Amino acid sequence: MIKLEQVSRVFPGSEVPAVVDLTMTIGDGEVCVLVGPSGCGKTTTMKMINRLIDPTSGKIYVNDQDTSKIDPIALRLGIGYVIQEIGLFPHMTIAENVATVPREKGWPRDRINQRVDELMHLVGLNPGTYRNRLPADLSGGQRQRVGVARAMAADPPILLMDEPFGAVDPITRARLQNEFLRLQEQMKKTIVFVTHDIDEAIKMGDRIAVMRDGRLVQYEEPDKLLSMPADDFVATLVGRNRSIKRLHLIKVNDVVQNETPFVTPEASVDEIRSAMEERKTNTVLVVNAVNKLQGVISRAELKGVEGARAAQIAQPVQNTVEWGATLNDALAVMLNYGERYVAVVNSREELKGVITLNYLLDLVRDDAAA
Amino acid sequence: MRQRNRVLGWTVMPLFLLACGAFTIYYFVENPGGAMAARLLIYPNVFKLIQQHVLLVVVSSLLAIATALPLGILISRPRFRTLGLVVENVVNVAQTVPSLAVLALAFTFLGWGFNTAVFALWCYSLLPILRNTYAGIRSVSPSILEAARGMGMTPGHILGRIELPLATPIIMGGIRTAVVINVGTATLATFIAGGGLGDLIVTGIGVRRTELILAGAILSAVLAILLDHLLSQAEAEFG
Ligand SMILES: Nc1ncnc2c1ncn2[C@@H]1O[C@H](COP(=O)(O)OP(=O)(O)OP(=O)(O)O)[C@@H](O)[C@H]1O
Ligand SMILES: [Mg+2]
């Protein structure tokens, strides 16, 4: 548990304080997201927790211990930290970067190596390929993964993450977010997560702390924040049509339609046509005997291919989302690939169903009417 | 490929430079261009002068590294931040004092000889090493340092594992500059009886024998290139 009591910070030479009278409690296993415009004091708040910055006044407790009375090095070794600019050490390999804290704690070499491999698997980087690369040889998204792996290396109960997925494109960011949420379901760490993106806050947070000019404006669960914004500032931040923002809170798992039109790879053109007629659609998915998604066929592709089998006509499907993604991710994928539906697959690429644009529109409309 | 370049760097280039030096010695000893020069240009004497020269450079450079490196690290600590700025500026001004003046000053206090020459060279080569050590450490990006601190690394480990390795290219640059300058400046040691290849050059000027001047100048140039090359090679190997 992390507790801040009336914490303020004034930087020398600056008239306005960066953080004012902040009081909040972050429960064990909770993801607390600090959100607000640039310069509102999110990073400062976070750095006060691991004492990179000392508060001018007020007290901070980590697991009921006053942090000002703990040796800062010992405190920091127990708190994972992902900084805003990732801050990988450019002269060290990925493995050495990830091993920073275990090495600092003096773990034996075998245990460090084993842990590094484990973590790299965890964040989706193949150790065989990436272990000995330098940070400069990685993509932005891969570097962010390494940053997260490094913070989790010694399995700290608390993680501080300052815009950990800031510097990547929206699709990659959504993927990193989903992977991270999946990990968090098992890890149950206490996390302080900074972002200036309200959508990310709604998606990631168990609780959201909205900050403005160094003050805490509202500290609430995402759903409550959407339904009862404390003031105009929060209302503007979350937007007028909150049913759209709620797309972040609904998982595809909960709403996926599994009466999807599909055919087997061996289906003939006639069979494909009748499947389309039956469902009154222009597209069918091709799914094999073990439920793996093989491709998609649209009506236009059926011309002049009499006698062919489904597997030969099918086009690859790119507009998929993974089990655990949000409806907002699904919408983003539709927009990205210009399709009116997405296929939902699990991690073994088995088809779980589809979500259509019409369904999303209905959902948003219902909510707005209610 | 890199492996091969490395092996070539340790063998071909040094051997080539040594061959250049050997040929220079051979040529001028065989063609001294007069009886006066022939007395100086004999093998034992030339080798003795080269040995003195190398000794002057190596001893003064090692001493300079041993003092300037720790000092540079010290003034880069946040606690001595202001001191660092002062030193940086003083160094830039001090660097404009001519090397001959430094030598002359050292002479007035310490008298003739090898030790005085080493002292003067040491003074003169402190500056580039000090400045580059400080600049190299200060050039490490604040976000990298913050990540290191935030993860609980001790100040000692941050210095040893992050700051120094990242500053190495710049520090090595300072050391190479210092050594190359030293090879040149060491030719002045002859004025205070410090020995070295300067003996050939200065005598050559006195007796108007181009052969003597050329022999001294070419040999010290080859020495400078050789030392610089070896240092850059070492940097690539261990940096
Ligand atoms: N070391 C410092 N010295 C002086 N002022 C600072 C320092 N660090 C931050 N500030 C000021 O404190 C305020 C809050 O900064 P902070 O970094 O916490 O903002 P932030 O919410 O993290 O913003 P962003 O989203 O841009 O990262 C800003 O006005 C900033 O200029
Ligand atoms: Mg910030």
XYZ file of C-alpha atoms and ligand atoms in Angstrom:
641
model
C 0.000 0.000 0.000
C 1.178 3.495 -0.836
C -0.159 6.427 1.131
C 0.446 10.093 0.408
C -0.509 12.567 3.108
C -0.762 16.252 2.264
C 2.287 16.029 0.057
C 3.546 19.234 -1.569
C 6.601 19.995 -3.629
C 7.947 23.402 -4.542
C 10.962 23.486 -6.809
C 13.564 26.045 -5.821
C 13.308 29.189 -7.902
C 9.756 28.465 -9.001
C 6.797 30.342 -7.590
C 4.026 27.877 -8.314
C 4.350 24.552 -6.523
C 4.556 21.473 -8.768
C 2.396 19.410 -6.405
C 0.010 20.796 -3.785
C -1.490 19.063 -0.761
C -1.840 15.692 -2.406
C -3.544 13.050 -0.291
C -4.336 9.643 -1.716
C -4.061 5.945 -0.950
C -3.178 3.260 -3.457
C -4.314 -0.178 -2.345
C -2.323 -3.389 -2.752
C -2.661 -4.957 -6.180
C -4.291 -1.847 -7.600
C -3.399 0.043 -10.740
C -3.610 3.736 -9.975
C -3.363 5.952 -13.040
C -2.244 9.545 -12.690
C -3.661 11.520 -15.567
C -3.703 15.187 -16.483
C -2.280 17.749 -18.877
C 1.452 18.220 -19.380
C 3.158 19.871 -16.430
C 0.418 19.091 -13.905
C 2.836 17.268 -11.598
C 2.367 13.587 -12.477
C 6.045 12.774 -12.837
C 6.901 14.791 -9.748
C 4.329 12.855 -7.715
C 5.724 9.565 -8.931
C 9.326 10.497 -8.234
C 8.438 11.459 -4.694
C 7.332 7.888 -4.044
C 10.813 6.458 -4.746
C 12.510 9.572 -3.356
C 14.130 10.727 -6.561
C 12.496 13.956 -5.417
C 11.858 14.728 -1.764
C 8.569 16.373 -0.822
C 8.764 19.914 0.534
C 6.105 18.971 3.062
C 3.861 16.017 3.826
C 4.509 12.335 4.358
C 4.618 9.314 2.097
C 4.186 5.778 3.410
C 5.029 2.592 1.571
C 3.614 -0.442 3.377
C 3.067 1.761 6.435
C 6.717 2.784 6.577
C 7.572 6.461 6.379
C 9.748 6.634 3.241
C 11.788 9.555 4.575
C 13.110 7.133 7.206
C 14.073 4.339 4.776
C 17.462 4.285 3.026
C 16.636 5.508 -0.505
C 18.671 2.742 -2.170
C 16.846 0.035 -0.234
C 13.512 1.704 -0.964
C 14.222 1.890 -4.708
C 15.423 -1.712 -4.968
C 11.934 -2.726 -3.872
C 10.136 -0.520 -6.390
C 10.257 -1.172 -10.131
C 10.675 1.996 -12.165
C 10.022 2.749 -15.825
C 11.010 6.319 -16.649
C 9.328 8.557 -19.178
C 12.175 8.356 -21.715
C 12.690 4.581 -21.115
C 16.352 5.290 -20.241
C 17.880 1.991 -21.369
C 21.656 1.881 -20.912
C 22.946 2.205 -24.487
C 26.267 0.447 -23.883
C 24.716 -2.639 -22.313
C 23.005 -5.531 -24.063
C 19.307 -6.144 -23.544
C 20.121 -8.964 -21.117
C 22.454 -6.722 -19.108
C 19.855 -3.980 -19.032
C 17.195 -6.328 -17.740
C 19.636 -7.744 -15.176
C 20.367 -4.351 -13.612
C 18.452 -4.721 -10.362
C 19.179 -8.419 -9.741
C 22.858 -7.623 -10.244
C 22.575 -4.720 -7.861
C 21.040 -7.100 -5.344
C 23.934 -9.518 -5.813
C 22.025 -12.503 -7.174
C 24.171 -15.421 -8.389
C 24.841 -15.443 -12.124
C 22.753 -18.532 -12.883
C 19.725 -17.122 -11.220
C 20.113 -13.812 -13.064
C 20.407 -15.522 -16.454
C 17.387 -17.652 -15.785
C 15.363 -14.657 -14.645
C 16.372 -12.593 -17.687
C 15.155 -15.305 -20.066
C 11.945 -15.655 -18.123
C 11.275 -11.909 -18.262
C 12.080 -11.610 -21.927
C 9.562 -14.360 -22.661
C 7.091 -12.599 -20.410
C 7.257 -9.356 -22.404
C 7.284 -11.190 -25.731
C 10.933 -10.895 -26.784
C 12.672 -14.085 -27.812
C 15.822 -14.301 -25.635
C 17.683 -16.224 -28.328
C 17.262 -13.328 -30.748
C 17.444 -10.300 -28.508
C 19.559 -11.189 -25.484
C 22.820 -9.837 -26.862
C 21.522 -6.936 -28.907
C 22.066 -3.327 -27.963
C 19.097 -1.041 -27.285
C 19.894 0.920 -30.456
C 19.138 -2.197 -32.522
C 15.567 -2.470 -31.259
C 12.337 -0.866 -32.426
C 10.578 1.676 -30.207
C 7.985 -0.852 -29.086
C 10.630 -3.453 -28.278
C 12.540 -0.915 -26.210
C 9.426 -0.148 -24.225
C 9.069 -3.863 -23.543
C 12.654 -4.032 -22.320
C 11.992 -1.037 -20.074
C 9.065 -2.861 -18.500
C 11.006 -6.124 -18.181
C 13.867 -4.294 -16.492
C 11.511 -2.731 -13.967
C 10.019 -6.122 -13.102
C 13.339 -7.948 -12.948
C 13.571 -8.522 -9.207
C 9.807 -9.032 -8.920
C 9.147 -5.867 -6.890
C 5.686 -5.644 -5.308
C 5.371 -2.046 -6.482
C 5.862 -0.619 -9.978
C 6.114 3.030 -10.954
C 5.550 3.535 -14.665
C 5.884 6.956 -16.262
C 4.196 6.874 -19.682
C 5.644 3.414 -20.311
C 3.914 3.063 -23.678
C 4.292 6.676 -24.727
C 6.555 6.522 -27.727
C 4.847 3.968 -29.972
C 2.086 3.949 -32.581
C -1.521 3.419 -31.403
C -1.836 -0.193 -32.575
C 1.415 -1.260 -30.899
C 0.433 0.674 -27.816
C -2.910 -1.129 -27.615
C -1.108 -4.439 -27.901
C 1.392 -3.537 -25.165
C -1.441 -2.351 -22.948
C -3.398 -5.571 -23.394
C -0.346 -7.716 -22.736
C 0.373 -5.701 -19.665
C -3.169 -6.013 -18.328
C -2.989 -9.761 -18.842
C 0.257 -9.916 -16.876
C -1.162 -7.744 -14.134
C -4.112 -10.122 -13.730
C -1.632 -12.738 -12.560
C 0.951 -10.525 -10.882
C -1.402 -8.331 -8.877
C 1.255 -5.692 -8.329
C 0.650 -2.288 -6.860
C 1.155 0.040 -9.786
C 1.334 3.779 -10.216
C 0.910 4.471 -13.904
C 1.351 7.933 -15.397
C -0.213 9.003 -18.671
C -1.602 12.145 -20.219
C -3.964 10.095 -22.356
C -7.389 9.759 -20.734
C -8.237 6.768 -22.929
C -5.213 4.901 -21.648
C -6.151 5.873 -18.101
C -9.678 4.492 -18.456
C -8.378 1.295 -19.964
C -5.518 0.602 -17.559
C -6.718 1.964 -14.241
C -8.505 0.368 -11.335
C -8.610 3.893 -10.045
C -7.865 7.142 -11.823
C -6.375 10.222 -10.205
C -7.061 13.286 -12.314
C -4.539 16.051 -11.633
C -4.497 19.672 -12.631
C -1.929 22.305 -11.698
C -0.445 20.062 -9.026
C -3.755 19.327 -7.353
C -5.799 16.146 -7.219
C -9.148 16.931 -8.821
C -10.815 13.548 -8.619
C -9.764 10.061 -7.542
C -12.267 7.495 -8.701
C -12.855 4.202 -10.447
C -13.052 4.625 -14.240
C -16.761 3.892 -14.432
C -17.612 6.413 -11.736
C -15.287 8.968 -13.263
C -17.234 8.655 -16.504
C -20.660 8.806 -14.894
C -19.924 11.400 -12.219
C -17.146 13.784 -13.203
C -16.352 16.028 -10.238
C -16.201 19.270 -12.205
C -16.099 20.779 -15.668
C -12.401 20.077 -16.045
C -12.907 16.352 -15.590
C -16.052 16.412 -17.706
C -14.145 18.014 -20.584
C -11.289 15.589 -20.114
C -13.501 12.501 -20.384
C -15.608 14.023 -23.149
C -19.310 14.543 -23.632
C -20.321 11.235 -25.112
C -19.122 8.953 -22.387
C -20.646 5.869 -23.931
C -17.850 6.088 -26.487
C -15.241 6.189 -23.721
C -16.930 3.170 -22.159
C -15.783 1.161 -25.154
C -12.474 1.120 -23.265
C -14.081 -0.651 -20.351
C -15.806 -3.442 -22.269
C -13.739 -6.461 -23.233
C -14.378 -8.249 -26.520
C -14.656 -11.441 -24.455
C -17.933 -10.247 -22.991
C -19.746 -9.298 -26.165
C -18.254 -11.397 -28.946
C -20.890 -12.851 -31.281
C -20.085 -16.430 -32.025
C -22.795 -17.149 -34.584
C -20.155 -16.198 -37.130
C -20.703 -17.344 -40.729
C -17.881 -19.696 -41.544
C -17.023 -22.530 -43.883
C -14.411 -25.281 -43.872
C -11.313 -25.042 -46.117
C -12.766 -27.836 -48.283
C -16.112 -26.090 -48.932
C -17.126 -25.700 -52.577
C -18.231 -22.416 -54.140
C -21.877 -23.472 -53.890
C -21.514 -24.219 -50.225
C -19.872 -20.850 -49.669
C -22.733 -19.123 -51.519
C -25.385 -20.857 -49.495
C -23.564 -19.985 -46.256
C -23.729 -16.352 -47.335
C -27.406 -16.585 -48.254
C -28.257 -18.221 -44.991
C -26.678 -15.436 -42.937
C -27.438 -12.651 -45.380
C -23.816 -11.485 -45.436
C -21.248 -10.820 -48.123
C -18.292 -12.351 -46.315
C -17.551 -15.688 -44.694
C -14.551 -16.771 -42.680
C -12.667 -19.958 -43.434
C -11.997 -22.027 -40.329
C -10.322 -25.433 -40.182
C -11.169 -28.492 -38.114
C -9.262 -27.295 -35.035
C -10.988 -23.905 -35.171
C -7.972 -22.008 -36.565
C -8.779 -19.004 -38.696
C -7.512 -19.633 -42.263
C -8.809 -16.644 -44.186
C -11.810 -14.720 -45.436
C -13.888 -14.854 -48.630
C -16.105 -12.049 -49.896
C -18.841 -12.355 -52.513
C -16.789 -10.498 -55.128
C -14.134 -13.205 -55.052
C -16.619 -15.923 -55.977
C -16.900 -14.851 -59.619
C -15.299 -17.195 -62.142
C -13.786 -19.609 -59.667
C -16.339 -22.427 -60.021
C -14.875 -25.725 -58.913
C -12.342 -24.160 -56.533
C -12.253 -24.921 -52.818
C -12.546 -22.350 -50.043
C -8.888 -22.683 -49.049
C -7.802 -21.631 -52.554
C -9.954 -18.496 -52.727
C -9.487 -17.285 -49.154
C -7.608 -14.058 -48.470
C -5.552 -13.608 -45.287
C -7.346 -11.899 -42.398
C -5.473 -9.014 -40.810
C -8.281 -7.320 -38.975
C -8.110 -9.449 -35.850
C -8.022 -8.568 -32.170
C -6.861 -10.795 -29.364
C -8.983 -12.198 -26.596
C -8.804 -9.614 -23.803
C -8.756 -6.547 -26.064
C -11.292 -3.775 -25.502
C -14.054 -2.689 -27.848
C -12.056 0.453 -28.454
C -9.173 -1.672 -29.741
C -11.651 -3.486 -31.974
C -12.885 -0.161 -33.353
C -9.315 1.017 -33.919
C -8.557 -2.141 -35.906
C -11.667 -1.676 -38.065
C -10.635 1.878 -38.854
C -7.070 0.846 -39.489
C -7.931 -1.893 -41.998
C -11.098 -0.274 -43.366
C -13.325 -3.220 -42.464
C -16.785 -3.358 -40.931
C -15.890 -6.190 -38.586
C -13.009 -7.710 -36.633
C -12.309 -11.355 -35.964
C -11.608 -12.192 -32.336
C -8.931 -14.834 -31.857
C -7.233 -16.240 -28.781
C -3.498 -16.545 -28.285
C -3.466 -19.866 -30.213
C -5.141 -18.105 -33.149
C -8.382 -19.993 -32.692
C -11.439 -18.097 -33.819
C -13.699 -16.992 -30.969
C -16.149 -14.974 -33.070
C -16.543 -11.569 -34.669
C -17.572 -8.077 -33.673
C -19.233 -5.868 -36.267
C -19.258 -2.118 -36.634
C -23.078 -2.136 -36.530
C -22.939 -3.826 -33.171
C -20.605 -1.131 -31.796
C -22.806 1.633 -33.194
C -25.876 0.098 -31.564
C -24.043 -0.133 -28.275
C -23.022 3.504 -28.362
C -26.490 4.626 -29.467
C -28.265 2.656 -26.716
C -26.017 4.147 -24.124
C -26.495 7.669 -25.352
C -30.263 7.244 -25.320
C -30.302 5.814 -21.822
C 35.338 -8.938 -40.402
C 35.740 -6.887 -37.239
C 37.945 -9.633 -35.874
C 40.188 -9.341 -38.935
C 40.328 -5.558 -38.758
C 41.380 -5.847 -35.161
C 44.186 -8.251 -35.877
C 45.341 -6.066 -38.771
C 45.227 -3.024 -36.490
C 47.512 -4.683 -33.965
C 49.961 -6.019 -36.553
C 50.130 -4.421 -39.977
C 49.892 -0.761 -39.049
C 52.383 -0.877 -36.131
C 54.802 -2.952 -38.186
C 54.523 -0.497 -41.053
C 55.256 2.438 -38.723
C 58.184 0.615 -37.138
C 59.531 -0.076 -40.619
C 59.210 3.642 -41.477
C 61.144 4.499 -38.318
C 63.811 1.865 -38.994
C 64.259 3.084 -42.544
C 64.575 6.709 -41.352
C 67.261 5.734 -38.870
C 69.115 3.640 -41.426
C 68.960 6.340 -44.098
C 70.239 9.193 -41.932
C 72.917 7.140 -40.200
C 74.227 6.071 -43.614
C 73.870 9.611 -45.076
C 74.611 11.985 -42.188
C 75.642 14.795 -44.594
C 78.848 15.885 -42.882
C 81.303 15.006 -40.152
C 79.582 17.092 -37.467
C 76.242 15.326 -37.968
C 77.938 11.952 -38.357
C 79.112 12.166 -34.749
C 75.495 12.379 -33.529
C 73.915 10.150 -36.139
C 75.265 6.814 -34.997
C 73.023 3.877 -34.084
C 73.662 3.758 -30.294
C 73.078 7.485 -29.957
C 69.866 7.540 -32.006
C 68.466 4.591 -30.062
C 69.384 6.247 -26.789
C 67.576 9.432 -27.819
C 64.487 7.519 -28.932
C 64.471 5.648 -25.651
C 64.723 8.893 -23.682
C 61.948 10.427 -25.736
C 59.596 7.486 -25.222
C 60.388 7.479 -21.533
C 59.634 11.198 -21.236
C 56.301 10.773 -22.990
C 55.207 7.558 -21.310
C 56.119 8.567 -17.762
C 54.582 12.026 -18.022
C 51.428 10.708 -19.722
C 50.919 7.940 -17.164
C 51.341 10.410 -14.335
C 48.919 12.783 -16.043
C 46.305 10.034 -16.430
C 46.782 8.973 -12.823
C 46.098 12.488 -11.589
C 43.688 14.002 -14.110
C 41.306 11.046 -14.325
C 40.420 10.896 -10.597
C 40.334 14.690 -10.461
C 38.005 14.848 -13.460
C 35.708 12.284 -11.845
C 35.733 14.238 -8.606
C 34.765 17.559 -10.139
C 31.977 15.885 -12.103
C 30.193 14.846 -8.882
C 27.035 16.934 -8.301
C 28.486 18.134 -4.991
C 31.401 19.839 -6.771
C 29.292 21.130 -9.633
C 30.473 24.753 -9.296
C 34.080 23.650 -8.903
C 33.702 21.727 -12.141
C 32.581 24.817 -14.021
C 35.477 26.846 -12.599
C 38.030 24.169 -13.495
C 36.615 23.863 -16.991
C 37.164 27.566 -17.631
C 40.563 27.710 -15.977
C 41.670 24.757 -18.072
C 40.599 26.455 -21.267
C 42.645 29.551 -20.396
C 45.639 27.581 -19.100
C 45.746 25.628 -22.344
C 46.767 28.825 -24.171
C 50.050 29.127 -22.226
C 52.846 28.062 -24.626
C 54.533 24.785 -23.784
C 57.954 26.405 -23.927
C 56.873 28.792 -21.175
C 55.742 25.903 -19.001
C 59.102 24.259 -19.535
C 60.967 27.459 -18.704
C 58.927 27.977 -15.554
C 59.535 24.430 -14.391
C 63.225 24.940 -15.044
C 63.425 28.047 -12.830
C 62.024 26.056 -9.914
C 63.451 22.612 -10.466
C 66.651 23.071 -12.433
C 68.057 20.879 -15.232
C 67.282 17.349 -16.121
C 64.880 14.553 -16.976
C 62.661 14.995 -13.903
C 62.012 18.644 -14.648
C 61.083 17.788 -18.223
C 58.678 15.081 -17.014
C 57.141 17.546 -14.592
C 56.581 20.144 -17.306
C 55.092 17.590 -19.698
C 52.872 16.279 -16.909
C 51.558 19.806 -16.223
C 50.845 20.363 -19.857
C 49.036 17.087 -20.520
C 46.892 17.199 -17.383
C 44.585 19.684 -19.002
C 43.153 17.804 -21.992
C 42.621 14.674 -19.900
C 40.970 16.587 -17.082
C 38.723 18.520 -19.421
C 37.651 15.467 -21.401
C 37.019 13.339 -18.321
C 34.763 16.031 -16.947
C 33.033 16.663 -20.275
C 32.629 12.931 -20.961
C 30.949 12.218 -17.662
C 28.757 15.295 -17.920
C 27.637 14.223 -21.383
C 25.835 11.130 -20.069
C 22.152 11.759 -20.627
C 20.208 12.741 -17.496
C 17.448 10.260 -18.323
C 19.948 7.396 -18.227
C 21.264 8.547 -14.879
C 17.780 8.922 -13.549
C 16.839 5.423 -14.622
C 19.936 4.116 -12.844
C 19.197 6.038 -9.676
C 15.516 5.187 -9.758
C 16.280 1.485 -9.881
C 18.372 1.716 -6.751
C 21.921 1.606 -8.127
C 24.505 2.920 -5.669
C 26.508 6.020 -6.681
C 29.648 3.876 -6.991
C 27.969 1.454 -9.374
C 26.456 4.289 -11.379
C 29.954 5.703 -11.859
C 31.621 2.387 -12.648
C 28.948 0.732 -14.761
C 27.206 3.655 -16.418
C 29.100 6.942 -16.375
C 32.679 5.813 -17.017
C 31.846 3.284 -19.763
C 29.710 5.853 -21.563
C 32.374 8.547 -21.156
C 35.223 6.283 -22.325
C 35.388 7.468 -25.950
C 35.647 11.113 -24.877
C 38.158 10.357 -22.104
C 40.264 8.315 -24.523
C 40.123 11.235 -26.936
C 41.628 13.435 -24.226
C 44.350 10.917 -23.466
C 45.272 10.572 -27.125
C 45.441 14.348 -27.532
C 47.653 14.571 -24.450
C 50.026 11.855 -25.654
C 50.374 13.304 -29.143
C 51.013 16.785 -27.755
C 53.538 15.261 -25.374
C 55.514 13.627 -28.157
C 55.866 17.029 -29.796
C 56.500 18.992 -26.630
C 59.097 16.465 -25.452
C 61.386 17.682 -28.274
C 61.744 20.878 -26.212
C 63.167 18.929 -23.263
C 66.584 19.273 -24.815
C 66.678 22.947 -23.720
C 66.812 21.875 -20.086
C 69.013 18.854 -20.714
C 66.074 16.457 -20.563
C 67.301 14.477 -23.568
C 65.119 13.017 -26.306
C 64.884 13.537 -30.070
C 64.972 17.300 -29.513
C 68.749 16.933 -29.158
C 68.974 16.108 -32.868
C 66.685 18.919 -33.951
C 68.208 21.678 -31.822
C 71.780 20.668 -32.662
C 70.732 20.489 -36.297
C 69.467 24.063 -36.147
C 72.710 25.142 -34.448
C 75.022 23.581 -37.021
C 72.657 24.083 -39.980
C 72.393 20.410 -40.838
C 69.015 19.568 -42.401
C 69.719 15.839 -41.980
C 69.783 16.196 -38.180
C 66.576 18.241 -38.119
C 64.771 15.861 -40.452
C 65.909 12.754 -38.568
C 64.604 14.180 -35.248
C 61.366 15.519 -36.735
C 60.451 12.418 -38.728
C 61.210 10.058 -35.855
C 59.089 12.004 -33.383
C 56.243 12.234 -35.910
C 56.359 8.462 -36.453
C 56.375 7.970 -32.691
C 53.310 10.211 -32.302
C 51.384 8.354 -34.977
C 52.374 4.989 -33.530
C 51.312 5.851 -29.971
C 48.053 7.401 -31.178
C 47.305 4.328 -33.242
C 48.027 1.952 -30.382
C 45.762 3.949 -28.074
C 42.887 3.989 -30.530
C 43.403 0.272 -31.026
C 43.279 -0.306 -27.285
C 40.138 1.774 -27.064
C 38.385 -0.304 -29.713
C 39.496 -3.453 -27.908
C 38.524 -2.617 -24.340
C 36.212 0.375 -24.630
N 13.719 19.604 -11.537
C 12.792 20.585 -11.675
N 13.098 21.873 -11.395
C 12.177 22.848 -11.517
N 10.914 22.664 -11.924
C 10.536 21.414 -12.221
C 11.456 20.303 -12.128
N 10.804 19.179 -12.496
C 9.558 19.568 -12.818
N 9.376 20.901 -12.654
C 8.133 21.652 -12.888
O 7.111 21.071 -12.113
C 5.900 21.002 -12.855
C 5.396 19.580 -12.907
O 6.296 18.795 -13.664
P 6.093 17.260 -13.949
O 7.323 16.761 -14.593
O 5.670 16.580 -12.691
O 4.892 17.287 -14.990
P 4.136 16.068 -15.698
O 2.737 16.101 -15.210
O 4.881 14.822 -15.514
O 4.140 16.532 -17.222
P 4.371 15.669 -18.571
O 3.068 15.045 -18.909
O 4.758 16.720 -19.557
O 5.465 14.690 -18.306
C 6.192 21.599 -14.222
O 5.729 22.937 -14.221
C 7.689 21.544 -14.331
O 8.172 22.624 -15.084
Mg 6.037 13.593 -16.839
